[in-house]
Coordinates of C-alpha atoms and ligand atoms in Angstrom, one line a residue:
X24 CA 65.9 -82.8 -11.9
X25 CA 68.7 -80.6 -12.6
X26 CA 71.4 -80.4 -9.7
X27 CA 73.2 -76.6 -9.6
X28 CA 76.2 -76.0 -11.6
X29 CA 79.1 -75.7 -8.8
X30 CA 79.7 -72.5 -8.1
X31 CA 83.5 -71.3 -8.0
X32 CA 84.9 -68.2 -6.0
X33 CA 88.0 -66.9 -6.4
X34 CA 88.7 -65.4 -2.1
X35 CA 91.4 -63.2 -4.0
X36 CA 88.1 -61.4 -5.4
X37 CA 86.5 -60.9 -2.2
X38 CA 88.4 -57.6 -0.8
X39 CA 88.6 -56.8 2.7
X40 CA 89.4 -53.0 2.1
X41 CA 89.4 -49.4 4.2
X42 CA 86.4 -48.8 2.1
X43 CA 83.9 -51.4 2.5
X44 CA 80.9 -49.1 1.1
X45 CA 83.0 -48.3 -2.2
X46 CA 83.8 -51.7 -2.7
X47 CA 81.0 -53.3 -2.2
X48 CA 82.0 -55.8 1.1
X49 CA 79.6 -58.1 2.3
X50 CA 79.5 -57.6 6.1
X51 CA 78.1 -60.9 8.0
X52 CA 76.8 -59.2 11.5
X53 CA 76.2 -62.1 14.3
X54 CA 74.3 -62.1 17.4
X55 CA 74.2 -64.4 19.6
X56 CA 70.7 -63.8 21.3
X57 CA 69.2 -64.7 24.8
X58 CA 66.6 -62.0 25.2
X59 CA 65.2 -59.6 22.4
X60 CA 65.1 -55.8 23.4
X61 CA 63.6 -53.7 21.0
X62 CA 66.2 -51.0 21.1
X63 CA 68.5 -53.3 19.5
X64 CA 66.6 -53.8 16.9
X65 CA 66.0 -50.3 16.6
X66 CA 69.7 -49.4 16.5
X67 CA 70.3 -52.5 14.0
X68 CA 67.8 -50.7 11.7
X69 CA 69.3 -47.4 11.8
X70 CA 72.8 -48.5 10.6
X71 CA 73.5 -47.1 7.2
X72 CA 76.0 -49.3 5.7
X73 CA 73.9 -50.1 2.9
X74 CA 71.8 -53.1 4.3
X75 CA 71.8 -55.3 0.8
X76 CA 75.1 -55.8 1.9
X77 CA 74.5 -57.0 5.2
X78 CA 73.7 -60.7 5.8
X79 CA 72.2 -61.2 9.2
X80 CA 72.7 -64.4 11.5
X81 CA 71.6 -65.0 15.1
X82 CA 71.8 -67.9 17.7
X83 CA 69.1 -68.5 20.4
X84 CA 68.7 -70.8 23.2
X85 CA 66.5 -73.6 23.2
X86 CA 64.9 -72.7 26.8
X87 CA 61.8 -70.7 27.9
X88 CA 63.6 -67.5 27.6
X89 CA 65.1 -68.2 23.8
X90 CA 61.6 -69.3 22.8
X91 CA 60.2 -65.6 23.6
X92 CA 63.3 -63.9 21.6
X93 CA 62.6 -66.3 18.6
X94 CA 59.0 -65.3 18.4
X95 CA 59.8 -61.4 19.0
X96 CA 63.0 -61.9 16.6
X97 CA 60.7 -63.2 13.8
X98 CA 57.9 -60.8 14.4
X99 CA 61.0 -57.8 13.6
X100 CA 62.6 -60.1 10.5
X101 CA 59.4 -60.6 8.9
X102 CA 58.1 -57.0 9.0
X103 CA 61.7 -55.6 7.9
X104 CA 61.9 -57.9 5.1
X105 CA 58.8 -57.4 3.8
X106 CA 59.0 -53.5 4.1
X107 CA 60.8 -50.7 1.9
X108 CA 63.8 -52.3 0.3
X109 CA 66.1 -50.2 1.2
X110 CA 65.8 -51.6 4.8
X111 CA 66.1 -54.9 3.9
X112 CA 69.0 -56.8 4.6
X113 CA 70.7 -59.2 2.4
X114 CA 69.4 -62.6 4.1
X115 CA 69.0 -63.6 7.8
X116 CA 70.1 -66.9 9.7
X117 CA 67.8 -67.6 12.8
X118 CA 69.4 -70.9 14.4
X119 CA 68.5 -72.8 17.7
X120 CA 71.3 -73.9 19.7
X121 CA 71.7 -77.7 19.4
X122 CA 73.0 -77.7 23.3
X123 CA 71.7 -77.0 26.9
X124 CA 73.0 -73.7 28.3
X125 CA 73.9 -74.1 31.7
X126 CA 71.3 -73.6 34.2
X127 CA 72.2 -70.4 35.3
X128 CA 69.9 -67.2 35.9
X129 CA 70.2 -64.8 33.2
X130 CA 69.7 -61.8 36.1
X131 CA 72.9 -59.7 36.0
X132 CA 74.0 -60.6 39.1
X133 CA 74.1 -64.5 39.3
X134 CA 75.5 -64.2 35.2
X135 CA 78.5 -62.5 36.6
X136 CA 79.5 -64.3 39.7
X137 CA 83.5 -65.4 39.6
X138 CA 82.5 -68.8 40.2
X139 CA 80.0 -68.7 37.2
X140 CA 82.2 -67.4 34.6
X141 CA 84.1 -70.3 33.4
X142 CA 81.3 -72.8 32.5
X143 CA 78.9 -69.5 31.2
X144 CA 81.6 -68.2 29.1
X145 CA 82.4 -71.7 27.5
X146 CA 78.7 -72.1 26.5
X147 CA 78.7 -68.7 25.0
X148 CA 82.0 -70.1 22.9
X149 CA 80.2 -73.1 21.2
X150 CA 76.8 -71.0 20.5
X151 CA 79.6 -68.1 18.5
X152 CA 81.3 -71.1 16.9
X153 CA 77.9 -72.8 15.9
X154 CA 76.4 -69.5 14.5
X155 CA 80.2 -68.8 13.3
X156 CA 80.6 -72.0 10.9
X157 CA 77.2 -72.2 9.8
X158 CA 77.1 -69.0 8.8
X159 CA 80.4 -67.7 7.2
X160 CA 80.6 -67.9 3.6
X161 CA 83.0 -67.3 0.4
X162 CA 81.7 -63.7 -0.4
X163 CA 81.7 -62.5 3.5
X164 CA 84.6 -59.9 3.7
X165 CA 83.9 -59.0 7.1
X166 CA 82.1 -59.9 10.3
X167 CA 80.5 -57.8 13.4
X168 CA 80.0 -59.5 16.6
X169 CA 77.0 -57.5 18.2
X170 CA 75.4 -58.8 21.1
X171 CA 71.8 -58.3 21.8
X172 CA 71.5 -55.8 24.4
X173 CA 73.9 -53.6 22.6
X174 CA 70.8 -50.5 21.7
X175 CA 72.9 -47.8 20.5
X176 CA 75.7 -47.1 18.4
X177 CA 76.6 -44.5 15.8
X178 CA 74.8 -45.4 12.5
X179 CA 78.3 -45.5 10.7
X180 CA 79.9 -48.4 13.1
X181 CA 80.7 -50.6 10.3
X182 CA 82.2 -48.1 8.1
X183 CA 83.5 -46.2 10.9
X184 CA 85.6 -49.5 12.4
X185 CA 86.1 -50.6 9.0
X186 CA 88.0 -47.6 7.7
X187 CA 90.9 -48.7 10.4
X188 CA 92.0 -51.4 8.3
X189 CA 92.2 -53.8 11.4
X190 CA 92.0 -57.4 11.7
X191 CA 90.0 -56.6 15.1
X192 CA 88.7 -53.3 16.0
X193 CA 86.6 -52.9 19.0
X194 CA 84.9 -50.1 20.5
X195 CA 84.5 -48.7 24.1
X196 CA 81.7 -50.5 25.6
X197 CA 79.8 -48.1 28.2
X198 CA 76.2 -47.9 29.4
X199 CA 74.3 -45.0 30.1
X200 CA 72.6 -45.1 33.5
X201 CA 70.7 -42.1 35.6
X202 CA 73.2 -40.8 38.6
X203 CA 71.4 -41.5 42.3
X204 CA 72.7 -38.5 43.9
X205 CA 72.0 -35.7 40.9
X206 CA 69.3 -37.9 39.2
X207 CA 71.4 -36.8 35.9
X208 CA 71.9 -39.1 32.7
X209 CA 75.6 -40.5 32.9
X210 CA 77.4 -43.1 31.7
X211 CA 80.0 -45.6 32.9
X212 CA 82.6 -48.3 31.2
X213 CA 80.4 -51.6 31.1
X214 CA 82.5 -53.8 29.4
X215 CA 85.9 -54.9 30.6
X216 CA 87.3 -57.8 28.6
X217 CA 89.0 -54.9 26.2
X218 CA 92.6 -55.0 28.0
X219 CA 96.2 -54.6 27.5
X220 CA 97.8 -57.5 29.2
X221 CA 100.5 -56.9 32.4
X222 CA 103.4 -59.3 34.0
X223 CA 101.0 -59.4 37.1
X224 CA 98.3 -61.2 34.8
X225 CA 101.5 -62.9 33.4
X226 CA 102.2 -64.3 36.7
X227 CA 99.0 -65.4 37.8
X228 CA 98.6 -67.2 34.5
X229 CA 102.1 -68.9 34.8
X230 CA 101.5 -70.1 38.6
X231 CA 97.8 -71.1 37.3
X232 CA 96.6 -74.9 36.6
X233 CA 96.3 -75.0 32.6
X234 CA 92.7 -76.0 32.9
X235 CA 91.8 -72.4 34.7
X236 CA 90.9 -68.7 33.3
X237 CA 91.7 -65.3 34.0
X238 CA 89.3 -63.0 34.7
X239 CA 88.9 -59.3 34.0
X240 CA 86.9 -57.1 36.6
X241 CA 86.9 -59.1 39.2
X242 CA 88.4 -57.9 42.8
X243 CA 89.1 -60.9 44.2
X244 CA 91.5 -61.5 41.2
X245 CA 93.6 -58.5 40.7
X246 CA 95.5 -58.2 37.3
X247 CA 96.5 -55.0 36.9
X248 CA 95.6 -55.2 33.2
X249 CA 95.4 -51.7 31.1
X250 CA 91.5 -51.5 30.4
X251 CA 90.5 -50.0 27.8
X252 CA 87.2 -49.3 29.5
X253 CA 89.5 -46.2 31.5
X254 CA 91.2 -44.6 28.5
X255 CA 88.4 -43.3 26.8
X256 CA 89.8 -39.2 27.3
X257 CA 88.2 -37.2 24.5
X258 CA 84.7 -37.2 23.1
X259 CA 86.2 -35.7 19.6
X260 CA 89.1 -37.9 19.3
X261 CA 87.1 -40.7 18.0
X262 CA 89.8 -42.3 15.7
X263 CA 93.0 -42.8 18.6
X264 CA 94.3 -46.7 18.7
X265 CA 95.1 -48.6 20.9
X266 CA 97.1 -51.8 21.2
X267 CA 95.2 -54.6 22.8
X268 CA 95.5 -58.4 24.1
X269 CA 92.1 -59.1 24.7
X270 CA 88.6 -58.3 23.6
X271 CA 84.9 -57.9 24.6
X272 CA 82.6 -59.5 22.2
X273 CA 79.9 -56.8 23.0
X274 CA 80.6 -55.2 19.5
X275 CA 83.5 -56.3 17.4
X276 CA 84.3 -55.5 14.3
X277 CA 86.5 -58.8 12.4
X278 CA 88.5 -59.3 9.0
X279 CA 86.6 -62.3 7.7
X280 CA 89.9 -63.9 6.6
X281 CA 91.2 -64.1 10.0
X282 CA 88.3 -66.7 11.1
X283 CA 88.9 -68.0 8.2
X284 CA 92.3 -69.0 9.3
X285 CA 91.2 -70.6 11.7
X286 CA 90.7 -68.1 14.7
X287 CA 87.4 -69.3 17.1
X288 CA 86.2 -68.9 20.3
X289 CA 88.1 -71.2 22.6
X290 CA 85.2 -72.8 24.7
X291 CA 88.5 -74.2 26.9
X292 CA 91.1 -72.4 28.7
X293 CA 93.4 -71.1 25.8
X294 CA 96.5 -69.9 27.0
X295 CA 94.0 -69.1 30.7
X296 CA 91.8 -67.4 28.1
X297 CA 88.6 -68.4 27.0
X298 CA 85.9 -66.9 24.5
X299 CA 86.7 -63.3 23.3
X300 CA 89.9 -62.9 24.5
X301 CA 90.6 -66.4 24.0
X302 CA 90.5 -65.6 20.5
X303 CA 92.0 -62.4 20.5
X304 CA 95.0 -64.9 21.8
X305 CA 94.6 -67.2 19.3
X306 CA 94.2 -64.8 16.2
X307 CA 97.5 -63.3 17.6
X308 CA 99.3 -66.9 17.6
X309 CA 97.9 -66.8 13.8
X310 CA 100.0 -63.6 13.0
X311 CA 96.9 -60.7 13.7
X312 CA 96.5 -57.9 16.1
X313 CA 94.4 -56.1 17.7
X314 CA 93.1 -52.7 18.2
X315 CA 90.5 -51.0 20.4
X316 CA 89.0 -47.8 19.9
X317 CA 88.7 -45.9 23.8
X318 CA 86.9 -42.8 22.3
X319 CA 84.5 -44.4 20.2
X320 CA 81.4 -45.7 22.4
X321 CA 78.8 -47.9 22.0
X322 CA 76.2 -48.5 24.8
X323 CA 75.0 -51.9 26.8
X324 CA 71.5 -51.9 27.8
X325 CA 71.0 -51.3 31.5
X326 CA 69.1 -54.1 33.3
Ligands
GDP430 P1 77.4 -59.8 29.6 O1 76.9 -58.5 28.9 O2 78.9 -59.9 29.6 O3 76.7 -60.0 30.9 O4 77.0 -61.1 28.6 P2 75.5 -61.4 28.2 O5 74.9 -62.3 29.2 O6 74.8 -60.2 27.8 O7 75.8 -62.3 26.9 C1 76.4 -61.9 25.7 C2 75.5 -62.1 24.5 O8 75.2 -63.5 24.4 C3 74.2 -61.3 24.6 O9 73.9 -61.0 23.3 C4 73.2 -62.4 25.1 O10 71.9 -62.1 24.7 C5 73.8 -63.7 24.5 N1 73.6 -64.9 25.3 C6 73.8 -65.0 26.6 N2 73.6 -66.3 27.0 C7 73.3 -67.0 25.9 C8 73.1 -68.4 25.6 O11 73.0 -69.3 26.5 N3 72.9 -68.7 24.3 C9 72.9 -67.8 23.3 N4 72.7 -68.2 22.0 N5 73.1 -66.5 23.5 C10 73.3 -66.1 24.8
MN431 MN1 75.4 -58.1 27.7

């Protein structure tokens, strides 16, 4: 038969603009995905950047663990995509990683031991490249890094980030938890790769063997780093900047062009960075910045 005529796209056609809704941008969210929690799904649903303009992808282990996501995962695609169109999202990706991860619980405490962070992290590099490349495509103007146990943001996160006119724009990261001693909903910062760097962290990294990492939150390495997890000041200043040198992949709002220059996840010590803020470093070697939001929160599931 017939093969397709080629298809030709013009990238100066595909804007990248303050108003993403108005212009009709193609936002590309990925997730890379070790369990499935409802909520997230949930929250994913309730976003109201119109969903024919959001094309879906998602990367899952092949272990024991990814198998049960996969099947939940598909359960939630099929229904969505078969239901009222206005929910229905402009195409989903489900991939299978292609590698092992490394044989490491998945309870919250063993994931973030020191000792555990450089081989985890570098895993969690090649499954955002793989669902990064495969995935990407001419008429995507911008991508959101959400990670699975992210349950609850405002609706208007994509339009909200977008409308700062960033290359990278990432919220505060916090989770909600219920305090022991007043048994009161609270919340506290959860996510502490959003920092600005300091000659302390300067000076471990220069003393440091090339082929070792930085890490953020850890006492035993103390980096006296500005986190962005401790600004957040004022509920109703939603909008305030900041200037920042690394960033959390929790939720991460991304000008398409600047992966497409070449910016990735470094699943190698980069500069002493690896993953998210490995790329924050390596976008900012390719000429981009980046900007975190303190007041604007979005909310980790609590294990
Ligand atoms: P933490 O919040 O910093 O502890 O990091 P997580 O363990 O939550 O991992 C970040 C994101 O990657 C979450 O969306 C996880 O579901 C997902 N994830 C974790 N490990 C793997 C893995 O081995 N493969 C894939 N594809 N996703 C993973
Ligand atoms: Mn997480």
């Amino acid at each position: 038969g017939d093969r397709p005529p080629v298809r030709r796209f013009n990238l100066n056609n595909v804007t990248i603009t303050p108003d993403p809704i108005g212009n009709q941008e193609v936002v590309l969210i990925l997730t890379p995905m070790a369990r499935f929690y409802q909520e997230y799904w949930d929250n994913l649903m309730r976003l109201d950047y119109p969903h024919d303009l959001i094309s879906l992808g998602f990367i899952l282990p092949k272990n024991k663990e990814g198998n049960a996501a996969t099947t939940s995962l598909q359960a939630q695609v099929a229904k969505t995509q078969k239901g009222p169109l206005k929910d229905r999202f402009r195409s989903v990706v489900i991939e299978r990683q292609d590698f092992d991860p490394p044989i490491l619980s998945q309870d919250e405490g063993e994931r973030h031991k020191i000792e555990n962070q450089k081989v985890r992290r570098a895993s969690m590099s090649r499954a955002r490249n793989s669902l990064l490349f495969t995935t990407l495509g001419a008429e995507t103007s911008w991508v959101l890094w959400l990670d699975a146990d992210i349950i609850e943001t405002p609706p208007s996160l994509i339009q909200d980030l977008a409308a700062h006119d960033k290359p990278l724009i990432v919220p505060n990261c916090y989770q909600r938890y219920t305090d022991p001693e007043t048994g009161k909903p609270a919340e506290r910062p959860y996510d502490f790769n959003s920092w600005q760097d300091s000659p302390t962290a300067q000076e471990i990294a220069a003393k440091m063997d090339p082929d070792d990492i930085i890490l953020e939150g850890y006492r035993e390495m103390a980096t006296y780093r500005a986190l962005m997890a401790y600004m957040a000041d004022r509920e109703d200043e939603r909008d305030v900047e900041v200037p920042l040198d690394g960033v959390g992949g929790t939720a991460l709002l991304v000008k398409a062009d600047v992966h497409r220059d070449g910016a990735m996840f470094p699943p190698f010590p980069f500069y002493n960075l690896i993953e998210t803020e490995g790329f924050t470093k390596m976008a900012k070697r390719l000429g981009w910045s980046a900007t975190g939001l303190p007041n604007y929160k979005v909310y980790h599931y609590n294990e």
